[in-house]
CSV table of C-alpha atoms in Angstrom, one decimal:
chain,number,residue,atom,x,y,z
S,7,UNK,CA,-56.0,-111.1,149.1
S,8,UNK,CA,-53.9,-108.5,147.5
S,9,UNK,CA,-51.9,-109.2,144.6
S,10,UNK,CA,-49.0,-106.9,143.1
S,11,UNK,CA,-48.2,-107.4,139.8
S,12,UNK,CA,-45.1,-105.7,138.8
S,13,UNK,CA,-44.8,-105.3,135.1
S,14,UNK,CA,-48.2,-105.1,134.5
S,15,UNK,CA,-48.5,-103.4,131.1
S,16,UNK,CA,-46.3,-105.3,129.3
S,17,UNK,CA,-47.5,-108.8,127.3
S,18,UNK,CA,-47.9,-111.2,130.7
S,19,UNK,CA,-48.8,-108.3,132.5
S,20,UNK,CA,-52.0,-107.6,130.8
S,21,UNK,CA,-53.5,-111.0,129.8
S,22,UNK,CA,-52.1,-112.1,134.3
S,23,UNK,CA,-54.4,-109.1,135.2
S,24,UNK,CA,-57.6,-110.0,133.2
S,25,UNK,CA,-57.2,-113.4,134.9
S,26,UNK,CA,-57.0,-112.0,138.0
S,27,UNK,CA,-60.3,-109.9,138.1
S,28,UNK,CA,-62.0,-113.1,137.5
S,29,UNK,CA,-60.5,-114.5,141.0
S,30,UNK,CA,-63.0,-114.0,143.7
S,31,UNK,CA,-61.7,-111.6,146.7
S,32,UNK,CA,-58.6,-111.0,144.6
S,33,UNK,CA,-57.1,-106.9,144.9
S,34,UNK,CA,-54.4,-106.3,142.1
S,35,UNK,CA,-52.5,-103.5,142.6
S,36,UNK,CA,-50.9,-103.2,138.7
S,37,UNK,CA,-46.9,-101.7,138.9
S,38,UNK,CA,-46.3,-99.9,135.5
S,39,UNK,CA,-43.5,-97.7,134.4
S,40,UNK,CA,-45.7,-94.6,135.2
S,41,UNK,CA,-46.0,-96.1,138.9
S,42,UNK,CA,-44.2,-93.9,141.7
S,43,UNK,CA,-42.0,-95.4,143.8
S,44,UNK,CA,-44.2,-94.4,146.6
S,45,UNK,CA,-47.4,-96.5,144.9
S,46,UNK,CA,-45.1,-99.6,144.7
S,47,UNK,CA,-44.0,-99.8,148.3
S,48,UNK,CA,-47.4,-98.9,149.6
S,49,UNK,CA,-48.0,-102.0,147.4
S,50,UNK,CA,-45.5,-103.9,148.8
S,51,UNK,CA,-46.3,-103.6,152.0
S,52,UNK,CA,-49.7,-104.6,151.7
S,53,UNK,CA,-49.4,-107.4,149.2
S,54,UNK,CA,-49.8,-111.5,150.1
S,55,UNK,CA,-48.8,-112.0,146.6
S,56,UNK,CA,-46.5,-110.8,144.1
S,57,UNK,CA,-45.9,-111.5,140.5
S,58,UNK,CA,-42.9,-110.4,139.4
S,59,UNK,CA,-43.1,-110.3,136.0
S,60,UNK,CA,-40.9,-106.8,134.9
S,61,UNK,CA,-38.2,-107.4,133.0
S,62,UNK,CA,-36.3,-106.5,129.7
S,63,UNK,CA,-35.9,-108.7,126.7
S,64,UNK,CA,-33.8,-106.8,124.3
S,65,UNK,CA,-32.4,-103.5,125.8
S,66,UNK,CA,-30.8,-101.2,123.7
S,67,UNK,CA,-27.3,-102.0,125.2
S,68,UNK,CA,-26.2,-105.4,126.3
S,69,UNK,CA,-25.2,-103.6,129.6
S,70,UNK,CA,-28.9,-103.2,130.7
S,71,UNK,CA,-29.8,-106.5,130.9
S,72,UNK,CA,-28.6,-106.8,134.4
S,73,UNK,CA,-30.3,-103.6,135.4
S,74,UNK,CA,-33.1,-104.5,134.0
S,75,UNK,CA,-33.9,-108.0,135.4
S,76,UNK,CA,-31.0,-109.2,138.1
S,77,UNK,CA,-31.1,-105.7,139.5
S,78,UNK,CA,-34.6,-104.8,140.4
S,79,UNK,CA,-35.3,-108.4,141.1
S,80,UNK,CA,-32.7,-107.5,143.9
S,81,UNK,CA,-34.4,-104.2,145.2
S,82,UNK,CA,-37.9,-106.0,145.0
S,83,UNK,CA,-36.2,-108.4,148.0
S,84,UNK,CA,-34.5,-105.4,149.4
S,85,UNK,CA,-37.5,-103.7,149.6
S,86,UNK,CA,-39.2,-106.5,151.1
S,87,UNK,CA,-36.5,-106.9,153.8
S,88,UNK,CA,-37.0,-103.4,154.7
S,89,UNK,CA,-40.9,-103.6,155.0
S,90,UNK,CA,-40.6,-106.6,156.9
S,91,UNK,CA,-42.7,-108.4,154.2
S,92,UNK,CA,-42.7,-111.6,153.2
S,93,UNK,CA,-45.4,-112.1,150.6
S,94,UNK,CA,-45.1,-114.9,147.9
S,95,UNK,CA,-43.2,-113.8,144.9
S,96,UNK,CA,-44.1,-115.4,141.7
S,97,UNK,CA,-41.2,-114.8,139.2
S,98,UNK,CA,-41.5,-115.0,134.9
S,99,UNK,CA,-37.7,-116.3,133.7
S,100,UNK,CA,-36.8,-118.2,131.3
S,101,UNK,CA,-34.8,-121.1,129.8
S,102,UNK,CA,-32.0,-118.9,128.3
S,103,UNK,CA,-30.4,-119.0,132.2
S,104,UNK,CA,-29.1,-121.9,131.0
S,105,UNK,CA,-27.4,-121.0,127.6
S,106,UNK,CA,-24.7,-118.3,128.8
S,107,UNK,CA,-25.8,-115.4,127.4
S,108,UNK,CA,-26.3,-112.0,129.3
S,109,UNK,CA,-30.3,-111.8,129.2
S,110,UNK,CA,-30.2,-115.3,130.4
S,111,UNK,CA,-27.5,-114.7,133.1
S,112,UNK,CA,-29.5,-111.6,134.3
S,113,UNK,CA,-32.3,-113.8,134.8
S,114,UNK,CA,-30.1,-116.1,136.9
S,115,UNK,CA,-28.9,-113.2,138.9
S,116,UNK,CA,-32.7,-112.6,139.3
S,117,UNK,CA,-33.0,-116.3,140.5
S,118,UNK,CA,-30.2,-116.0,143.0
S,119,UNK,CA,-31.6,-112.9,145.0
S,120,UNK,CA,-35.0,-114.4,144.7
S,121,UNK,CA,-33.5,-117.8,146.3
S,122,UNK,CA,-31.4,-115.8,148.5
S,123,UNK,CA,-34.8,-114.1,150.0
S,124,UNK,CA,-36.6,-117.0,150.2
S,125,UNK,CA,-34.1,-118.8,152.6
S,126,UNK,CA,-33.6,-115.7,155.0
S,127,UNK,CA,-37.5,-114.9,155.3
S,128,UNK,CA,-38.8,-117.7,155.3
S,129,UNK,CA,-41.2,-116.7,152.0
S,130,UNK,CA,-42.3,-118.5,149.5
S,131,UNK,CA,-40.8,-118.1,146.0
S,132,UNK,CA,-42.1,-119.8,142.6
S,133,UNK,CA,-40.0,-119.7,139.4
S,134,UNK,CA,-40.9,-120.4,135.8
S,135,UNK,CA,-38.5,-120.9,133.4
S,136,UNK,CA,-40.5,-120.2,130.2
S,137,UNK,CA,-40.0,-120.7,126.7
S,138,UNK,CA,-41.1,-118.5,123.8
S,139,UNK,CA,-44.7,-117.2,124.9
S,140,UNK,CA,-47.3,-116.3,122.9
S,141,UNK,CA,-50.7,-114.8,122.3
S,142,UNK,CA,-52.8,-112.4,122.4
S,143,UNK,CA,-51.6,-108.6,122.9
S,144,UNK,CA,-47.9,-110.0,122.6
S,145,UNK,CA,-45.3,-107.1,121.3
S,146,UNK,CA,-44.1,-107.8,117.3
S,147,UNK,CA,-40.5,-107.4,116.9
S,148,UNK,CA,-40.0,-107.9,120.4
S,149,UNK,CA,-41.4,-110.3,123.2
S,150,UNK,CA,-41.9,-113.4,120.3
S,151,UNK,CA,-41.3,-114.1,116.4
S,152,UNK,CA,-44.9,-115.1,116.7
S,153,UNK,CA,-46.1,-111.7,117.2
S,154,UNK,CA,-43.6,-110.4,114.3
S,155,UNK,CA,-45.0,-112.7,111.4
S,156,UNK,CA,-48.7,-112.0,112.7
S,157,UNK,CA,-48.2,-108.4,112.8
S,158,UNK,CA,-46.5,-108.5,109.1
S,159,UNK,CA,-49.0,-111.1,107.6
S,160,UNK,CA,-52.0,-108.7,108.7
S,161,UNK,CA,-50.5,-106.0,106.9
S,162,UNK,CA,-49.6,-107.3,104.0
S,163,UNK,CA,-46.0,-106.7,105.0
S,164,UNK,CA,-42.6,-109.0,103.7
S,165,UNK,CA,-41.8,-112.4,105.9
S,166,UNK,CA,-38.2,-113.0,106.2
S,167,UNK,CA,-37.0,-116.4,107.8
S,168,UNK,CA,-33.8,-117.4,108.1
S,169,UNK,CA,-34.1,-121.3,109.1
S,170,UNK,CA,-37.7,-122.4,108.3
S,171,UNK,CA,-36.7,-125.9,109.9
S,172,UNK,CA,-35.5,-124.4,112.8
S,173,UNK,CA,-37.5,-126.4,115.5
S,174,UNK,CA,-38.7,-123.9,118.6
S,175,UNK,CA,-40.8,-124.8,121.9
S,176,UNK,CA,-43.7,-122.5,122.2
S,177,UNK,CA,-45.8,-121.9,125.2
S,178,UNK,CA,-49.8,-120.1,125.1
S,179,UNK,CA,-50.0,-117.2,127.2
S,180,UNK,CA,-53.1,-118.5,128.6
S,181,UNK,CA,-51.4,-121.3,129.8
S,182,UNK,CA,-49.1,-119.7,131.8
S,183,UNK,CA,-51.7,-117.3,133.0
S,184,UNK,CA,-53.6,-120.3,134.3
S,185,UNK,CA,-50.3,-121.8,135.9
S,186,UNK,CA,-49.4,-118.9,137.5
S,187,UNK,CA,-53.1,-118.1,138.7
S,188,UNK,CA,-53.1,-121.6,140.4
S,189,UNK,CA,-49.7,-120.2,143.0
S,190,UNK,CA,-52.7,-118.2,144.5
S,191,UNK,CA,-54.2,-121.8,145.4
S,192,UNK,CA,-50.9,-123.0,147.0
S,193,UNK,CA,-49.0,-124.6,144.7
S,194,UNK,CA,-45.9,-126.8,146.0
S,195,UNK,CA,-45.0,-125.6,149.3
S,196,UNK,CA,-40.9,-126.7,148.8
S,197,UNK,CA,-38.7,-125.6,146.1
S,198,UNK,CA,-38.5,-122.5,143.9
S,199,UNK,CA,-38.6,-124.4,140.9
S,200,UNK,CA,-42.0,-124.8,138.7
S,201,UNK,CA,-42.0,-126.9,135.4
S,202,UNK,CA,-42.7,-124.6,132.5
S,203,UNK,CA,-46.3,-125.4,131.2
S,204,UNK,CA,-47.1,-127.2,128.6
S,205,UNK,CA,-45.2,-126.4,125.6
S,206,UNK,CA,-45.5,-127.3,121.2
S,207,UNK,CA,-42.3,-128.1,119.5
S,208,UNK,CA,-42.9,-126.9,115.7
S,209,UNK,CA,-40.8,-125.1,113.1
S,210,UNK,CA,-40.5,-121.7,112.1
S,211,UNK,CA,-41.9,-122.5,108.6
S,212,UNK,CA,-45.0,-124.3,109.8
S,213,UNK,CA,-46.1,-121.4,111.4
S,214,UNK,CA,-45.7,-119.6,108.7
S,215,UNK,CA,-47.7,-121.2,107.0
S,216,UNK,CA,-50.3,-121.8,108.7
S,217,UNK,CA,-50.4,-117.9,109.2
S,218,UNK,CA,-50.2,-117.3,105.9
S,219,UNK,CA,-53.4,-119.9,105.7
S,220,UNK,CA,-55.2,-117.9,108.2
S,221,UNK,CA,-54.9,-114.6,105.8
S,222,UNK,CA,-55.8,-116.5,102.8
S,223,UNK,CA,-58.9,-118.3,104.7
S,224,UNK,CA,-60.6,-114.3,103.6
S,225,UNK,CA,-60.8,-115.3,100.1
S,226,UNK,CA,-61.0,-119.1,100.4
S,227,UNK,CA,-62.6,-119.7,103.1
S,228,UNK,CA,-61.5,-122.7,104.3
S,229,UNK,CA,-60.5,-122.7,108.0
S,230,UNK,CA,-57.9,-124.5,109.0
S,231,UNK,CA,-58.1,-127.9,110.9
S,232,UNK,CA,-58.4,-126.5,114.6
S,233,UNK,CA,-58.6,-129.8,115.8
S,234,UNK,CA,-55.6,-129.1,117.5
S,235,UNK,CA,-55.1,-127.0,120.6
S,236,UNK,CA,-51.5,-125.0,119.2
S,237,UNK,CA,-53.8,-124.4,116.0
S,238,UNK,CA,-56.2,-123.0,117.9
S,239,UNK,CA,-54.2,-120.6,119.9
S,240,UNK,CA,-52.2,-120.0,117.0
S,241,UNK,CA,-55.6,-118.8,115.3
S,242,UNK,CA,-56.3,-116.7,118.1
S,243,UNK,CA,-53.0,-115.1,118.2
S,244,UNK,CA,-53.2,-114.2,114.5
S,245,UNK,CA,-56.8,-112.7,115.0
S,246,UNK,CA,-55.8,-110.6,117.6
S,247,UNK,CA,-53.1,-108.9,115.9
S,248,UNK,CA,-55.7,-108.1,113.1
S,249,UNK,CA,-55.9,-104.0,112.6
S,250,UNK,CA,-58.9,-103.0,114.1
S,251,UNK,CA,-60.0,-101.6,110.4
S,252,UNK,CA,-59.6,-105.0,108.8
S,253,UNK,CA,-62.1,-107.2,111.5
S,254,UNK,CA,-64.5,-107.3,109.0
S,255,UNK,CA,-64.4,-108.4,105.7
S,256,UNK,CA,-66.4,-108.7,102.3
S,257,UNK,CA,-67.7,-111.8,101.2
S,258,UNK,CA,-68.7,-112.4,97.6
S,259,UNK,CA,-72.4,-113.0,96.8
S,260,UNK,CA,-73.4,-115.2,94.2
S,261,UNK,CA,-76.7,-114.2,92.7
S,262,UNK,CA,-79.2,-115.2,89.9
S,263,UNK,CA,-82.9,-114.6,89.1
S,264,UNK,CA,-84.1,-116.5,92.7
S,265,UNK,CA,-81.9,-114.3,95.0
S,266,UNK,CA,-78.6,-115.3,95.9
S,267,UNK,CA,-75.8,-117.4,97.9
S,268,UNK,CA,-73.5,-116.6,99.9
S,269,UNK,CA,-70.7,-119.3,101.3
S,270,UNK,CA,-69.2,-118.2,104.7
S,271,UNK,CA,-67.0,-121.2,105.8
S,272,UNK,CA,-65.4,-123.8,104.5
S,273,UNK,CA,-63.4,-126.7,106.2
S,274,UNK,CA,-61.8,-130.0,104.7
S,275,UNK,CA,-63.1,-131.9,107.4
S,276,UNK,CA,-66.5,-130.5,107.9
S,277,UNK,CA,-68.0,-129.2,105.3
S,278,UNK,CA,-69.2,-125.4,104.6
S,279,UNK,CA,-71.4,-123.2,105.7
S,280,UNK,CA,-73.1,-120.8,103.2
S,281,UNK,CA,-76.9,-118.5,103.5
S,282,UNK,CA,-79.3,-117.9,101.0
S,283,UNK,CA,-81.8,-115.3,100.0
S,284,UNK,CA,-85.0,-116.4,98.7
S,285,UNK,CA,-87.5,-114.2,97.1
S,286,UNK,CA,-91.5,-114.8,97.7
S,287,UNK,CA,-93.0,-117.8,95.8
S,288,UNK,CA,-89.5,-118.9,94.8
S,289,UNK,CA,-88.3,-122.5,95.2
S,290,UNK,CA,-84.4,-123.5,95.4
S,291,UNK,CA,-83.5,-127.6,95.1
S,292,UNK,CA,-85.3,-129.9,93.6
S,293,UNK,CA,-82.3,-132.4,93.7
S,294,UNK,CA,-80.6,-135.1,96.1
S,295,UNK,CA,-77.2,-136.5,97.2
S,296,UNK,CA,-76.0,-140.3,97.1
S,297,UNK,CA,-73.7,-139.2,100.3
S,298,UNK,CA,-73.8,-135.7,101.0
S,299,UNK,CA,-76.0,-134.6,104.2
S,300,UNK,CA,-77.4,-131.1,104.6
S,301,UNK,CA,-78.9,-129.1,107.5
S,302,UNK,CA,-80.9,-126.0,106.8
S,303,UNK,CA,-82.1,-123.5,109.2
S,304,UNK,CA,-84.2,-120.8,108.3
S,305,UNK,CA,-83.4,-117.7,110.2
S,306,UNK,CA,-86.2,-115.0,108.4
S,307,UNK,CA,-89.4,-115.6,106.7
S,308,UNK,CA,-91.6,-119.1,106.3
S,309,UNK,CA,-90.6,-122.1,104.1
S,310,UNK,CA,-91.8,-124.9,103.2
S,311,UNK,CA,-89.4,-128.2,102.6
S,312,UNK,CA,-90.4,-131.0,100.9
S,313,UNK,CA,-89.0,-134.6,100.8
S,314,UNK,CA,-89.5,-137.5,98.3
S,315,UNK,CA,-87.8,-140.4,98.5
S,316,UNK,CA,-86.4,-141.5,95.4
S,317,UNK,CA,-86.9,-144.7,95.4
S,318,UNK,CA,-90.4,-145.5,97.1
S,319,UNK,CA,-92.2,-142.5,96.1
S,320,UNK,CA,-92.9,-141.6,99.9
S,321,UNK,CA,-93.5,-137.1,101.1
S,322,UNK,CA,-93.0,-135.4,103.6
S,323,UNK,CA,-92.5,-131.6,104.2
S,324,UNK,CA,-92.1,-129.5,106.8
S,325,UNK,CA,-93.6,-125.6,107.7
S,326,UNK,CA,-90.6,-123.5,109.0
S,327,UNK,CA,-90.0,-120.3,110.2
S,328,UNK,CA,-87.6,-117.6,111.0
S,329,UNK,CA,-89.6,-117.1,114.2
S,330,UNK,CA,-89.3,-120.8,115.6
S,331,UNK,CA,-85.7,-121.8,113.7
S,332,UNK,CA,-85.8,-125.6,113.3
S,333,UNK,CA,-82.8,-127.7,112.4
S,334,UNK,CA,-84.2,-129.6,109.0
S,335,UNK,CA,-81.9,-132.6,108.4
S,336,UNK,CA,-81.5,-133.4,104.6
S,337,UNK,CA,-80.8,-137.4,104.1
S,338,UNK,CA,-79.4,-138.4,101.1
S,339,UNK,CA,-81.5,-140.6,98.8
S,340,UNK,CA,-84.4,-138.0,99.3
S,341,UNK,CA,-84.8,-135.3,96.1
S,342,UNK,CA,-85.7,-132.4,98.3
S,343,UNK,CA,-86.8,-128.7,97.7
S,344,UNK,CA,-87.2,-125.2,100.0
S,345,UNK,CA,-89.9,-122.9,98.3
S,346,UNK,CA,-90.6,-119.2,100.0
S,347,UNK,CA,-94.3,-119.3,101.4
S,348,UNK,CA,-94.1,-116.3,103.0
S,349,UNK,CA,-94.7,-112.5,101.7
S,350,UNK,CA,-91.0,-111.5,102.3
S,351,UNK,CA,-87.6,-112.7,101.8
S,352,UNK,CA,-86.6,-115.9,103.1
S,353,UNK,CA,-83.2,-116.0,104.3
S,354,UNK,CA,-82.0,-119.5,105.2
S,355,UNK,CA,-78.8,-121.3,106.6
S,356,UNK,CA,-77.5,-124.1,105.6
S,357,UNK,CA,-74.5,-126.6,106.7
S,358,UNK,CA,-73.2,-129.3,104.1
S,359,UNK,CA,-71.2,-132.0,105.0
S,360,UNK,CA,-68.3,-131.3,102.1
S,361,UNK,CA,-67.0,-128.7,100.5
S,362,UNK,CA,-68.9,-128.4,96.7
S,363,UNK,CA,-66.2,-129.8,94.3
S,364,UNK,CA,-67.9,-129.4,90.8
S,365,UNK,CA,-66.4,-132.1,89.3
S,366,UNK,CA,-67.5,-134.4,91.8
S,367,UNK,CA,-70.9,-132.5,93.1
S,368,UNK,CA,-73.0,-135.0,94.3
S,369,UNK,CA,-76.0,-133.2,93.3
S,370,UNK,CA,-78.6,-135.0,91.1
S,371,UNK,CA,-81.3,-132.9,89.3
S,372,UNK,CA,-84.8,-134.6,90.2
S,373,UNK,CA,-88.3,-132.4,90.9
S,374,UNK,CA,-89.6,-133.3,94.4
């Protein structure tokens, strides 16, 4: 199966393509700017599919909007017509066709010729009207406000926002990806039309905010609840607009006379995540939890952890090692203890299940 995708460097371009290479017996031919009109009609003429996905947004002069979309979506069906083609054309638009304005009437100009092909040859033709994409490799300052506040958050650059209870529908990129990756399947065999994928209605502000909380989760590191898919992709979005200088970042050791901690993650819903260095013969605990629940995993070096219940009296311990990592459950009600057996340092990971609030610790000093 070949597959043309015409505006394939631009934000749906790129993360269609990667999709594509993942579809078995799939041949993408990618239409750029820098493509020869010679390259796109050989592709033409050889393609079963084609995603139409070339466009402009915001031209420099309101003129070019129907250049830019109506207009070539009219010499793609030309062109077709000529070749005696009549692949299935797959076409990005978008809601604004129905708010009156000349980037949305473009796109219904685009619609009509699309519509207009379909009928005379016979083809099939599948329309999306989308609504505010995002994600990953999306343009700031262009393609979707998303992109803008991720690029200026990351850099440490001014957020303006005009109406931060302004309600908008956003739609992930890799949603659409997989919608429009299933028209190679079939999809409905009548009708143009194809419902917009699934979409989150939030405001401006809120994601603000939670972009600002995924820059400030560097120095406080508490993650965000990504129970939610839009958080999720949200997150993802912000990460890949990161500067590739800043993917990796500092965090603050806390040391003393036994080695030192270091806390990683921290969530409101589950707990942290810190490591420890332990030097030889040294032993860290010696202390229990009415509710709190630990896990520790040591990753380098031997350990011994010891259990006493505080109430009965009754040991146990357990031998660990870097070199067979164990999962060592830590039950509250048991004072419990790690001590370095080995001749090296002992470096060990531990998950608790809350984040350590020191006025309410849960922590009760008592030798194992």
């Amino acid at each position: 199966m070949t597959v043309l995708v015409t505006g394939a460097s631009g934000f749906l371009g790129r993360n269609l393509i990667v999709a594509l290479r993942r579809v078995p017996g799939a041949v993408v031919v990618a239409v750029g700017r820098d493509t020869s009109r010679e390259e796109y009609e050989a592709g033409l003429a050889r393609a079963d599919v084609v995603y139409h996905l070339a466009g402009v947004n915001r031209p420099p002069n309101e003129d070019d909007h129907e250049a830019g979309n109506a207009g070539i979506t009219r010499d793609l069906c030309d062109t077709l017509r000529r070749l005696g083609r009549m692949p299935k054309v797959v076409y990005a638009s978008s809601v604004q066709v129905e708010r009156g304005n000349a980037y949305g009437d473009s796109k219904l100009g685009a619609e009509a010729a699309l519509a207009a092909y379909a009928a005379e040859a016979g083809a099939q033709v599948a329309i999306f009207r989308l609504t505010n994409v995002f994600g990953k490799w999306c343009r700031p300052s262009y393609n979707s406000f998303v992109a803008t506040f991720c690029h200026q958050i990351t850099r440490g650059l001014p957020v303006t926002v005009d109406d931060p209870d302004a309600r908008v529908d956003l739609v992930y990129v890799d949603d659409v990806v997989e919608a429009f990756v299933a028209e190679l399947q079939g999809g409905p065999t009548t009708g143009t039309s194809r419902p917009c994928p699934r979409s989150t209605t939030v405001t401006v502000g809120r994601v603000k905010v939670l972009l600002e909380e995924f820059r400030d989760m560097r120095t406080t590191l508490v993650i965000p609840d990504l129970s939610e898919p839009f958080t999720r992709q949200l997150y993802a979005t912000f990460v890949s607009h990161l500067d590739r200088s800043d993917f990796a970042y500092q965090v603050k050791p806390i040391p003393d006379d036994r080695g030192f901690v270091q806390e990683l993650l921290k969530s409101r819903s589950s707990g942290q995540i810190f490591v420890s260095r332990t030097n030889p013969g040294i032993t860290r605990g010696n202390h229990f939890h009415d509710t709190k629940i630990e896990k520790f995993v040591v990753v380098e070096g031997e350990a011994r952890i010891r259990f006493r219940h505080v109430l009965t009296g009754e040991t146990v311990h357990f031998d660990v090692s870097g070199e067979a990592p164990a999962v060592v459950d830590i039950p509250p009600g048991y004072t419990h203890s790690i001590t370095n057996t080995g001749a090296r340092e002992l470096v060990t990971l531990f998950w608790a299940s809350e984040i350590f609030d020191p006025q309410n610790p849960d922590t009760h000093r008592e030798v194992v």
